Amino acid sequence: MPPLTRSGVEAMDAGDPLAGVRARFALPAGVIYLDGNSLGALPVTTAERLGRVVEAWGRDLIGGWNLHDWIGWPRRVGDRIARLIGARPGEVIVADSTSVNVFKLLAAALDLKPGRRVILSERDNFPTDLHVAQGLTRLLNGTAELRTVEPAALPAALGPDVAVLMLTHVNYRTGAMHDMAALTAAAHAAGALVLWDLSHSAGAMPLALDAAGADLAVGGGYKFLNGGPGAPAYLFVAERWLDRIRSSLSGWMGHARPFDFDTAYEPAPGIERMLAGTPVVLALAALEAGVQTFDGVDLGLVRAKSVALGTLFRRLVAQECDGLGLRLVSPDPDRCGSQVCYAHPDGYAIMQALIAERVIGDFRAPDVLRFGFAPLYVRYADVLDAVLALRAILTTRSWDQPRFRTRALVT
Ligand SMILES: Cc1ncc(COP(=O)(O)O)c(C=O)c1O
């Protein structure tokens, strides 16, 4: 294959059907942002949108709940997210954090499958999903059990005692992507439910929860959905379960008539039953602005660009950084999410040196440099410039300084 050149890469940007979408974001000049898989960039509309909600709060005070239907926003923003994940309106609601939603849906799944006590997952699932499952099984005094296996062993581990298969669709550390339809079908054939964590998939590719027959799903608002730091999460319950599913965090916002102040809990008829407390209105406004950056955007093009950006990055790293100690840990592009990851024993310091050069990726312990490609705003030329910066840092060993070795709290 002929070597890649700057003009070749610029031609890719010139032919990019999503190039214009970058203008929907307020990106700082001179920064190459390859961490939108962790915290999405700021949409240009967010500040004004938040300002309007703050003004409405000041002017309308508590009347805003009815006047602006703030109470309905978890469902409204949930319906917008539904389009991105292949769900129907009424199957998705914005609530709480991903961790809390995992708790609610795992507890509900055990409840929906009486006589089955196992939560099955993979060993390298995102820690919070496993921690929440551990906490839940402890709460249930050993009447439920978390079982984790290697990914290849999942189908065989779907025994008659499994209530729910809990998986993250795209692995946070390697980008490895599960076959959602195949694993959902395997779980169903074994009589189990499936709970998908879409944190690293939603907004990076078309998803088809309903077509795959998925039962339950969760995902975060602050990654590819651009909802801002600490944005609320969402959860999905397939329509066929909505009349039966019960939340163990049965708060008043999940009640059929919260303002009756009835002390006996009666679940709301639809997806609202999975709410617990009062909607986070300001954060919902920012999340809605984030989700609207996808308005009119074809998710098939998003995936195509994601694969093209990742493939370009791999080819350029092979071309420019050969023999410099990087080991690819991501699977082939067709089985990978929107990130490419390399292991290096000095990965942390190398990433800090890159960030000092204004190329922002992140580091995942123990040794992984993670580069995320948010197709709405990353350019092909950014990929080239990032690899050239990486090569310079590796060849000069400029990363080898105490200031780059000091671990910050957030990596
Ligand atoms: C797959 C996955 N699930 C869950 C979370 C965290 O969720 P929370 O928003 O509750 O912190 C993350 C965070 O990066 C994640 O990658």
Coordinates of C-alpha atoms and ligand atoms in Angstrom, one line a residue:
M1 CA 0.0 0.0 0.0
P2 CA 1.4 3.5 -0.9
P3 CA 2.3 5.6 2.1
L4 CA -0.4 8.0 3.4
T5 CA 0.3 11.6 2.7
R6 CA -1.1 14.9 4.0
S7 CA -2.8 15.7 0.7
G8 CA -4.4 12.2 0.7
V9 CA -5.7 12.8 4.2
E10 CA -7.0 16.3 3.4
A11 CA -8.8 14.8 0.4
M12 CA -10.6 12.5 2.9
D13 CA -11.8 15.6 4.8
A14 CA -12.9 17.2 1.6
G15 CA -15.0 14.2 0.7
D16 CA -16.5 13.8 4.2
P17 CA -20.3 14.0 4.2
L18 CA -20.3 14.8 7.9
A19 CA -17.7 17.5 7.7
G20 CA -20.3 20.3 8.2
V21 CA -21.5 18.8 11.5
R22 CA -18.3 19.9 13.2
A23 CA -19.7 23.5 13.2
R24 CA -22.3 22.3 15.8
F25 CA -19.5 22.1 18.4
A26 CA -17.5 24.8 20.2
L27 CA -14.0 23.2 20.1
P28 CA -11.0 25.1 21.4
A29 CA -8.6 26.2 18.7
G30 CA -5.4 24.2 18.3
V31 CA -6.7 21.2 20.2
I32 CA -7.0 17.7 18.7
Y33 CA -9.8 16.1 20.8
L34 CA -9.7 12.3 20.7
D35 CA -11.6 11.8 24.0
G36 CA -15.2 12.4 22.9
N37 CA -15.8 8.8 23.9
S38 CA -15.2 9.8 27.5
L39 CA -16.6 13.4 27.6
G40 CA -18.2 14.7 24.5
A41 CA -17.4 18.2 23.2
L42 CA -19.5 21.2 24.0
P43 CA -22.3 21.9 21.5
V44 CA -22.6 25.5 20.4
T45 CA -26.2 25.6 21.5
T46 CA -25.7 24.4 25.1
A47 CA -24.9 27.6 26.8
E48 CA -27.8 29.5 25.3
R49 CA -30.1 26.6 26.1
L50 CA -29.1 26.4 29.7
G51 CA -29.4 30.2 29.9
R52 CA -33.0 30.0 28.8
V53 CA -33.8 27.4 31.4
V54 CA -32.1 29.4 34.1
E55 CA -34.1 32.5 33.0
A56 CA -37.3 30.5 33.1
W57 CA -36.4 29.3 36.6
G58 CA -35.9 32.9 37.7
R59 CA -39.0 34.2 36.1
D60 CA -41.5 31.4 36.4
L61 CA -40.2 29.9 39.6
I62 CA -42.1 26.7 40.5
G63 CA -44.6 27.3 37.8
G64 CA -42.0 26.2 35.3
W65 CA -42.7 22.5 36.0
N66 CA -46.1 22.9 34.3
L67 CA -45.5 25.9 32.1
H68 CA -42.4 24.4 30.5
D69 CA -43.3 20.7 31.1
W70 CA -40.0 20.2 32.9
I71 CA -41.7 17.2 34.5
G72 CA -42.0 15.6 31.0
W73 CA -38.4 16.1 30.0
P74 CA -37.0 12.7 31.0
R75 CA -39.4 11.1 28.6
R76 CA -39.0 13.8 25.9
V77 CA -35.2 13.5 25.9
G78 CA -35.6 9.7 26.2
D79 CA -37.6 9.7 23.0
R80 CA -34.9 11.6 21.2
I81 CA -32.3 9.0 22.4
A82 CA -34.6 6.2 21.3
R83 CA -34.0 7.1 17.7
L84 CA -30.2 6.7 18.2
I85 CA -30.4 3.3 19.8
G86 CA -33.1 1.6 17.7
A87 CA -35.9 1.8 20.2
R88 CA -39.5 3.0 20.0
P89 CA -40.8 6.1 21.6
G90 CA -41.9 5.3 25.1
E91 CA -39.1 2.6 25.7
V92 CA -36.4 5.0 26.8
I93 CA -36.3 7.5 29.7
V94 CA -33.5 9.7 31.1
A95 CA -32.8 9.1 34.7
D96 CA -30.0 8.9 37.3
S97 CA -26.6 7.7 36.4
T98 CA -25.6 4.6 34.4
S99 CA -24.6 2.9 37.6
V100 CA -27.9 3.5 39.3
N101 CA -29.8 2.4 36.2
V102 CA -27.8 -0.8 36.1
F103 CA -28.9 -1.5 39.7
K104 CA -32.5 -0.8 38.9
L105 CA -32.6 -3.0 35.8
L106 CA -30.6 -5.9 37.3
A107 CA -32.9 -6.0 40.3
A108 CA -35.9 -5.9 38.0
A109 CA -34.4 -8.6 35.7
L110 CA -34.0 -11.0 38.7
D111 CA -37.6 -10.2 39.6
L112 CA -38.8 -11.0 36.1
K113 CA -37.1 -14.4 36.1
P114 CA -38.1 -16.1 39.4
G115 CA -36.2 -19.3 40.0
R116 CA -33.1 -18.1 38.3
R117 CA -30.4 -16.5 40.4
V118 CA -27.4 -15.8 38.2
I119 CA -26.3 -12.5 36.7
L120 CA -23.9 -13.5 33.9
S121 CA -21.3 -11.1 32.7
E122 CA -17.8 -10.9 31.3
R123 CA -14.6 -10.5 33.4
D124 CA -13.5 -7.3 31.8
N125 CA -16.8 -5.5 31.9
F126 CA -16.7 -1.9 33.0
P127 CA -16.0 -2.0 36.8
T128 CA -19.1 -0.1 37.8
D129 CA -21.4 -2.6 36.2
L130 CA -19.7 -5.4 38.1
H131 CA -19.5 -3.4 41.3
V132 CA -23.3 -2.7 41.2
A133 CA -24.0 -6.4 40.6
Q134 CA -21.8 -7.3 43.5
G135 CA -23.7 -4.8 45.7
L136 CA -27.0 -6.1 44.6
T137 CA -26.1 -9.7 45.3
R138 CA -24.9 -8.8 48.7
L139 CA -28.1 -7.0 49.4
L140 CA -30.0 -10.1 48.3
N141 CA -28.1 -12.2 50.9
G142 CA -26.8 -14.7 48.5
T143 CA -30.1 -15.5 46.8
A144 CA -28.5 -14.0 43.7
E145 CA -25.0 -14.5 42.3
L146 CA -22.7 -12.7 39.8
R147 CA -20.8 -15.0 37.5
T148 CA -18.2 -13.7 35.2
V149 CA -16.4 -15.5 32.3
E150 CA -14.2 -14.7 29.3
P151 CA -16.2 -13.4 26.3
A152 CA -15.7 -16.6 24.3
A153 CA -17.2 -18.6 27.1
L154 CA -20.4 -16.6 27.4
P155 CA -22.7 -18.7 25.2
A156 CA -21.7 -21.9 27.0
A157 CA -22.2 -20.2 30.4
L158 CA -25.9 -19.4 29.6
G159 CA -27.2 -22.2 31.8
P160 CA -30.7 -22.7 33.2
D161 CA -29.9 -20.7 36.3
V162 CA -29.1 -17.5 34.5
A163 CA -31.6 -14.7 34.9
V164 CA -29.8 -12.0 33.0
L165 CA -26.9 -11.6 30.7
M166 CA -25.3 -8.2 31.4
L167 CA -22.8 -6.9 28.8
T168 CA -21.2 -3.7 27.7
H169 CA -21.7 -3.6 23.9
V170 CA -18.3 -1.9 23.3
N171 CA -15.5 -2.6 25.8
Y172 CA -14.2 0.6 27.4
R173 CA -10.5 -0.5 27.3
T174 CA -10.1 -2.2 24.0
G175 CA -13.1 -1.1 21.9
A176 CA -14.0 -4.8 21.3
M177 CA -17.7 -5.0 20.2
H178 CA -20.1 -7.8 20.9
D179 CA -22.5 -9.1 18.4
M180 CA -25.7 -7.8 20.0
A181 CA -28.2 -9.7 18.0
A182 CA -26.4 -13.1 18.3
L183 CA -25.8 -12.8 22.1
T184 CA -29.4 -11.6 22.7
A185 CA -30.7 -14.6 20.8
A186 CA -28.4 -16.9 22.7
A187 CA -29.6 -15.5 26.0
H188 CA -33.2 -15.8 25.0
A189 CA -32.7 -19.4 23.8
A190 CA -31.4 -20.1 27.3
G191 CA -34.4 -18.4 28.9
A192 CA -32.5 -15.4 30.1
L193 CA -32.9 -11.7 29.7
V194 CA -30.2 -9.3 28.3
L195 CA -29.1 -6.0 29.7
W196 CA -26.9 -4.0 27.4
D197 CA -24.7 -1.1 28.5
L198 CA -24.5 1.2 25.5
S199 CA -22.1 3.8 27.0
H200 CA -19.5 3.4 24.3
S201 CA -21.8 2.6 21.4
A202 CA -24.7 5.1 21.4
G203 CA -23.9 8.0 19.1
A204 CA -21.0 6.2 17.5
M205 CA -23.0 3.8 15.3
P206 CA -26.5 2.7 14.4
L207 CA -28.0 0.5 17.1
A208 CA -31.0 -1.7 16.8
L209 CA -32.2 -2.7 20.3
D210 CA -35.7 -3.6 19.1
A211 CA -34.6 -5.4 16.0
A212 CA -32.1 -7.4 18.1
G213 CA -34.9 -8.3 20.6
A214 CA -33.0 -6.7 23.5
D215 CA -34.8 -6.6 26.8
L216 CA -33.1 -3.9 28.8
A217 CA -30.3 -1.3 28.2
V218 CA -28.6 1.6 29.9
G219 CA -26.1 4.2 28.7
G220 CA -24.5 7.5 29.7
G221 CA -25.3 11.0 28.4
Y222 CA -21.8 12.5 28.6
K223 CA -19.9 10.5 26.1
F224 CA -20.8 10.5 22.4
L225 CA -24.2 12.1 23.3
N226 CA -22.4 15.3 24.3
G227 CA -24.6 16.0 27.3
G228 CA -21.8 17.6 29.4
P229 CA -19.8 16.5 32.4
G230 CA -21.9 14.3 34.7
A231 CA -24.9 14.4 32.3
P232 CA -27.7 12.1 33.4
A233 CA -28.0 8.6 31.9
Y234 CA -30.9 6.8 30.1
L235 CA -32.4 3.4 30.4
F236 CA -34.4 1.3 27.9
V237 CA -37.1 -1.3 28.6
A238 CA -38.6 -3.2 25.7
E239 CA -42.2 -2.5 25.3
R240 CA -43.2 -6.1 26.0
W241 CA -41.8 -5.8 29.6
L242 CA -43.2 -2.4 30.4
D243 CA -46.4 -3.6 32.1
R244 CA -44.5 -6.2 34.3
I245 CA -41.2 -4.6 35.2
R246 CA -40.9 -3.2 38.7
S247 CA -38.3 -0.8 40.0
S248 CA -36.8 -1.6 43.4
L249 CA -35.9 2.1 43.7
S250 CA -39.6 2.8 43.6
G251 CA -39.6 6.6 44.2
W252 CA -42.5 9.0 43.9
M253 CA -41.6 10.0 40.3
G254 CA -42.2 6.4 39.2
H255 CA -45.6 6.4 40.8
A256 CA -48.8 6.4 38.7
R257 CA -49.9 9.7 40.2
P258 CA -47.1 11.3 42.2
F259 CA -49.1 14.3 43.1
D260 CA -51.8 12.3 44.8
F261 CA -49.2 11.8 47.5
D262 CA -50.5 8.3 48.0
T263 CA -48.3 6.5 50.5
A264 CA -48.8 3.1 48.9
Y265 CA -46.6 2.7 45.7
E266 CA -48.4 2.1 42.5
P267 CA -46.1 2.0 39.4
A268 CA -46.8 4.4 36.5
P269 CA -48.1 2.6 33.5
G270 CA -45.2 3.2 31.1
I271 CA -41.4 3.7 31.2
E272 CA -41.9 6.5 33.8
R273 CA -42.2 3.7 36.4
M274 CA -38.4 3.4 36.2
L275 CA -38.0 6.9 37.5
A276 CA -37.1 7.4 41.2
G277 CA -36.8 11.1 42.0
T278 CA -37.2 14.6 40.6
P279 CA -35.8 15.2 37.1
V280 CA -32.5 17.1 36.9
V281 CA -33.9 19.9 34.7
L282 CA -30.7 21.9 34.0
A283 CA -28.8 18.8 33.1
L284 CA -31.6 17.5 31.0
A285 CA -31.5 20.8 29.0
A286 CA -27.8 20.3 28.3
L287 CA -28.3 16.6 27.4
E288 CA -31.1 17.5 25.0
A289 CA -28.8 20.0 23.3
G290 CA -26.2 17.3 23.1
V291 CA -28.5 14.7 21.6
Q292 CA -29.8 17.3 19.1
T293 CA -26.3 17.5 17.6
F294 CA -27.4 14.3 15.9
D295 CA -30.5 15.9 14.3
G296 CA -30.6 14.9 10.6
V297 CA -27.4 12.9 10.9
D298 CA -27.4 9.4 9.3
L299 CA -26.0 7.0 11.9
G300 CA -24.8 4.8 9.0
L301 CA -22.5 7.6 7.9
V302 CA -21.4 8.1 11.5
R303 CA -20.3 4.4 11.7
A304 CA -18.7 4.6 8.3
K305 CA -16.6 7.6 9.3
S306 CA -15.8 6.1 12.7
V307 CA -14.4 3.0 11.0
A308 CA -12.5 5.2 8.4
L309 CA -11.0 7.4 11.1
G310 CA -9.9 4.4 13.2
T311 CA -8.5 2.6 10.1
L312 CA -6.6 5.7 9.2
F313 CA -5.2 6.0 12.7
R314 CA -4.1 2.3 12.7
R315 CA -2.4 2.7 9.2
L316 CA -0.7 5.9 10.2
V317 CA 0.6 4.4 13.5
A318 CA 1.9 1.4 11.6
Q319 CA 3.6 3.7 9.1
E320 CA 5.0 6.4 11.5
C321 CA 5.5 4.6 14.8
D322 CA 6.7 1.2 13.8
G323 CA 9.3 -0.2 16.3
L324 CA 8.5 2.5 18.9
G325 CA 7.0 0.1 21.4
L326 CA 3.2 0.4 20.8
R327 CA 1.1 -2.8 20.9
L328 CA -2.3 -2.6 19.3
V329 CA -4.9 -4.0 21.8
S330 CA -8.1 -3.2 19.7
P331 CA -9.7 -5.8 17.5
D332 CA -10.1 -5.3 13.7
P333 CA -12.2 -2.3 12.7
D334 CA -15.3 -4.2 11.9
R335 CA -15.4 -5.7 15.4
C336 CA -14.4 -2.4 17.1
G337 CA -16.2 0.6 18.5
S338 CA -15.1 4.2 17.9
Q339 CA -11.7 4.0 19.6
V340 CA -8.3 2.5 18.9
C341 CA -6.1 1.5 21.8
Y342 CA -2.4 0.7 22.2
A343 CA -0.6 -0.7 25.2
H344 CA 2.8 0.7 26.2
P345 CA 4.6 0.2 29.6
D346 CA 4.9 4.0 29.8
G347 CA 1.4 4.7 28.5
Y348 CA 0.5 7.1 31.2
A349 CA 3.5 9.4 30.8
I350 CA 3.2 9.2 27.0
M351 CA -0.5 10.3 27.1
Q352 CA 0.4 13.2 29.5
A353 CA 3.1 14.3 27.0
L354 CA 0.6 14.2 24.2
I355 CA -2.0 16.2 26.2
A356 CA 0.8 18.8 26.8
E357 CA 1.0 19.0 23.0
R358 CA -2.7 19.6 22.9
V359 CA -3.6 16.1 21.5
I360 CA -6.1 14.8 24.0
G361 CA -6.8 11.1 24.5
D362 CA -6.8 9.2 27.7
F363 CA -5.2 6.4 29.6
R364 CA -6.8 3.3 31.1
A365 CA -4.9 1.2 33.6
P366 CA -2.7 -0.7 33.5
D367 CA -1.0 0.4 30.3
V368 CA -3.5 1.5 27.6
L369 CA -3.4 4.6 25.6
R370 CA -6.9 5.2 24.4
F371 CA -7.8 7.3 21.3
G372 CA -11.5 8.0 20.7
F373 CA -12.9 9.2 17.4
A374 CA -16.2 11.1 17.7
P375 CA -17.3 11.2 14.0
L376 CA -19.3 14.3 14.4
Y377 CA -16.3 16.5 14.9
V378 CA -13.0 14.6 14.5
R379 CA -11.3 15.3 11.1
Y380 CA -9.0 13.0 9.2
A381 CA -6.3 15.7 9.4
D382 CA -6.6 15.6 13.2
V383 CA -5.8 11.9 13.0
L384 CA -2.7 12.6 11.0
D385 CA -1.5 15.4 13.3
A386 CA -2.2 13.2 16.4
V387 CA 0.0 10.4 15.0
L388 CA 2.8 12.8 14.1
A389 CA 2.7 14.2 17.6
L390 CA 2.8 10.7 19.0
R391 CA 5.8 9.8 16.8
A392 CA 7.7 12.9 17.9
I393 CA 7.1 12.1 21.6
L394 CA 8.1 8.5 21.2
T395 CA 11.2 9.2 19.2
T396 CA 12.5 12.0 21.4
R397 CA 11.3 10.3 24.6
S398 CA 10.0 13.7 25.7
W399 CA 7.5 11.8 27.8
D400 CA 10.3 10.7 30.1
Q401 CA 9.9 13.5 32.7
P402 CA 8.7 13.4 36.3
R403 CA 5.9 15.9 35.5
F404 CA 4.4 13.4 33.1
R405 CA 4.6 10.5 35.5
T406 CA 2.6 12.0 38.3
R407 CA -0.8 10.3 38.3
A408 CA -3.8 12.7 38.5
L409 CA -7.0 11.5 40.2
V410 CA -8.9 11.2 36.9
T411 CA -6.9 9.6 34.1
Ligands
LIG1 C1 -19.4 1.1 30.1 C2 -19.6 2.1 31.2 N1 -20.6 1.9 32.0 C3 -20.8 2.8 33.0 C4 -20.0 3.9 33.2 C5 -20.1 4.8 34.3 O1 -21.3 5.2 34.6 P1 -21.7 6.4 35.6 O2 -22.2 7.5 34.7 O3 -22.7 5.8 36.5 O4 -20.4 6.8 36.3 C6 -18.9 4.1 32.3 C7 -18.0 5.2 32.5 O5 -17.1 5.5 31.7 C8 -18.7 3.1 31.3 O6 -17.7 3.3 30.4

